[in-house]
Amino acid sequence: MLVISNPRDNLLPERKTCTYSLTNMDIKAYLPEAIKKIPTHMDFVGQKKAEKMFQMIIISFAVVGFIWGYICQQFSQTMYILITGFVISCLLTLPPWSMFRKNPLSWQKARPEAEEIGSTTTSASAQKSKKKK
């Protein structure tokens, strides 16, 4: 049996796969300890406050910007004021300031061990199968 190979097969380089991925990288390992200690959570009440504050700042700067732009007859002045309001609102609402973390959630207690759960679920599933018959 005669096997003929394509001469171009030897000319192509081998494909190498990238072993690094952004999802597998642990960025926290490279951060200094001072940054790791910064809290990054915000409770639900804090999220509501932050959203309301964000909207109020944007709306008030938009109204003031529109009025000032109308007086000056310059749309660019309106946009500058609106962008300033956006930056200020981002600085005030995006970081998890302590005023947004005053109502922490109380977590549920841990479930019992798997052995206890398995015994109760098997008996419950057995009772269901008996009822269906």
Coordinates of C-alpha atoms in Angstrom, one line a residue:
M1 CA 0.0 0.0 0.0
L2 CA 1.4 3.4 -1.0
V3 CA 0.8 6.4 1.1
I4 CA 1.2 9.8 -0.5
S5 CA 1.4 12.8 1.8
N6 CA 0.8 16.4 0.9
P7 CA 4.1 18.4 0.7
R8 CA 2.4 21.4 2.2
D9 CA 1.8 19.5 5.5
N10 CA 5.4 19.8 6.5
L11 CA 5.6 23.5 5.7
L12 CA 2.8 24.6 8.1
P13 CA 3.9 25.4 11.7
E14 CA 2.2 23.5 14.5
R15 CA -0.7 25.3 16.2
K16 CA 0.0 26.2 19.7
T17 CA -2.8 26.8 22.2
C18 CA -2.7 29.5 24.8
T19 CA -2.7 28.1 28.2
Y20 CA -3.4 31.4 29.9
S21 CA -6.9 32.8 30.1
L22 CA -8.3 35.9 31.8
T23 CA -10.9 33.8 33.6
N24 CA -8.2 31.6 35.2
M25 CA -5.9 34.5 36.3
D26 CA -6.2 35.4 40.0
I27 CA -5.6 39.2 40.0
K28 CA -6.0 39.4 43.7
A29 CA -2.7 37.6 44.2
Y30 CA -0.9 40.5 42.7
L31 CA -2.6 43.3 44.6
P32 CA -1.0 44.9 47.7
E33 CA -2.5 44.0 51.1
A34 CA -3.8 47.6 51.6
I35 CA -6.0 47.2 48.5
K36 CA -7.1 43.7 49.4
K37 CA -8.5 45.0 52.7
I38 CA -10.8 47.5 51.0
P39 CA -14.5 46.3 51.2
T40 CA -16.1 45.7 47.8
H41 CA -19.7 44.9 48.8
M42 CA -22.7 47.1 49.1
D43 CA -26.0 46.0 50.6
F44 CA -29.4 46.2 48.9
V45 CA -30.5 49.3 50.8
G46 CA -27.2 50.9 49.9
Q47 CA -27.7 50.1 46.2
K48 CA -31.1 51.7 46.3
K49 CA -29.6 54.8 47.9
A50 CA -26.7 54.9 45.4
E51 CA -29.1 54.6 42.5
K52 CA -31.4 57.3 43.7
M53 CA -28.4 59.6 44.4
F54 CA -27.0 58.9 41.0
Q55 CA -30.3 59.8 39.3
M56 CA -30.8 63.0 41.3
I57 CA -27.3 64.3 40.6
I58 CA -27.6 63.5 36.8
I59 CA -31.1 65.1 36.6
S60 CA -30.1 68.3 38.5
F61 CA -26.9 68.8 36.5
A62 CA -28.9 68.2 33.3
V63 CA -31.5 70.8 34.2
V64 CA -28.8 73.3 35.3
G65 CA -26.8 72.5 32.1
F66 CA -29.8 73.0 29.9
I67 CA -30.7 76.3 31.4
W68 CA -27.1 77.6 31.3
G69 CA -26.7 76.3 27.7
Y70 CA -29.9 78.0 26.7
I71 CA -28.8 81.3 28.2
C72 CA -25.4 81.1 26.5
Q73 CA -26.8 79.6 23.3
Q74 CA -24.0 77.0 23.5
F75 CA -24.9 73.3 23.5
S76 CA -21.3 72.5 24.4
Q77 CA -21.8 74.2 27.8
T78 CA -24.8 72.0 28.4
M79 CA -22.7 68.9 27.6
Y80 CA -19.8 70.1 29.8
I81 CA -22.1 70.5 32.8
L82 CA -23.8 67.2 32.2
I83 CA -20.4 65.4 31.9
T84 CA -19.3 67.0 35.1
G85 CA -22.4 65.8 36.8
F86 CA -21.8 62.3 35.5
V87 CA -18.2 62.3 36.8
I88 CA -19.3 63.6 40.3
S89 CA -22.1 61.1 40.5
C90 CA -19.8 58.2 39.6
L91 CA -17.3 59.3 42.3
L92 CA -20.0 59.5 44.9
T93 CA -22.0 56.3 44.1
L94 CA -19.7 53.7 42.5
P95 CA -17.3 53.1 45.4
P96 CA -18.9 51.1 48.3
W97 CA -18.7 54.0 50.8
S98 CA -19.6 53.1 54.4
M99 CA -23.0 54.9 54.0
F100 CA -24.0 52.2 51.5
R101 CA -23.0 49.3 53.8
K102 CA -25.1 50.1 56.9
N103 CA -27.6 47.2 56.5
P104 CA -25.7 44.0 56.1
L105 CA -27.5 40.8 55.2
S106 CA -27.8 38.0 57.7
W107 CA -26.9 34.8 56.0
Q108 CA -28.7 31.5 56.5
K109 CA -27.1 28.9 58.8
A110 CA -25.2 26.1 57.2
R111 CA -27.2 23.0 56.1
P112 CA -26.8 19.7 57.9
E113 CA -24.3 17.2 56.6
A114 CA -24.9 15.3 53.3
E115 CA -25.6 12.0 55.1
E116 CA -28.6 13.5 56.9
I117 CA -29.9 15.2 53.7
G118 CA -29.5 12.0 51.7
S119 CA -31.5 9.9 54.2
T120 CA -34.4 12.4 54.3
T121 CA -34.5 12.9 50.5
T122 CA -34.5 9.2 49.8
S123 CA -37.4 8.6 52.1
A124 CA -39.3 11.6 50.7
S125 CA -38.7 10.4 47.1
A126 CA -39.8 6.9 48.1
Q127 CA -43.0 8.3 49.6
K128 CA -43.7 10.3 46.4
S129 CA -43.2 7.2 44.2
K130 CA -45.6 5.2 46.4
K131 CA -48.2 7.9 46.1
K132 CA -48.0 7.9 42.3
K133 CA -48.7 4.2 42.1

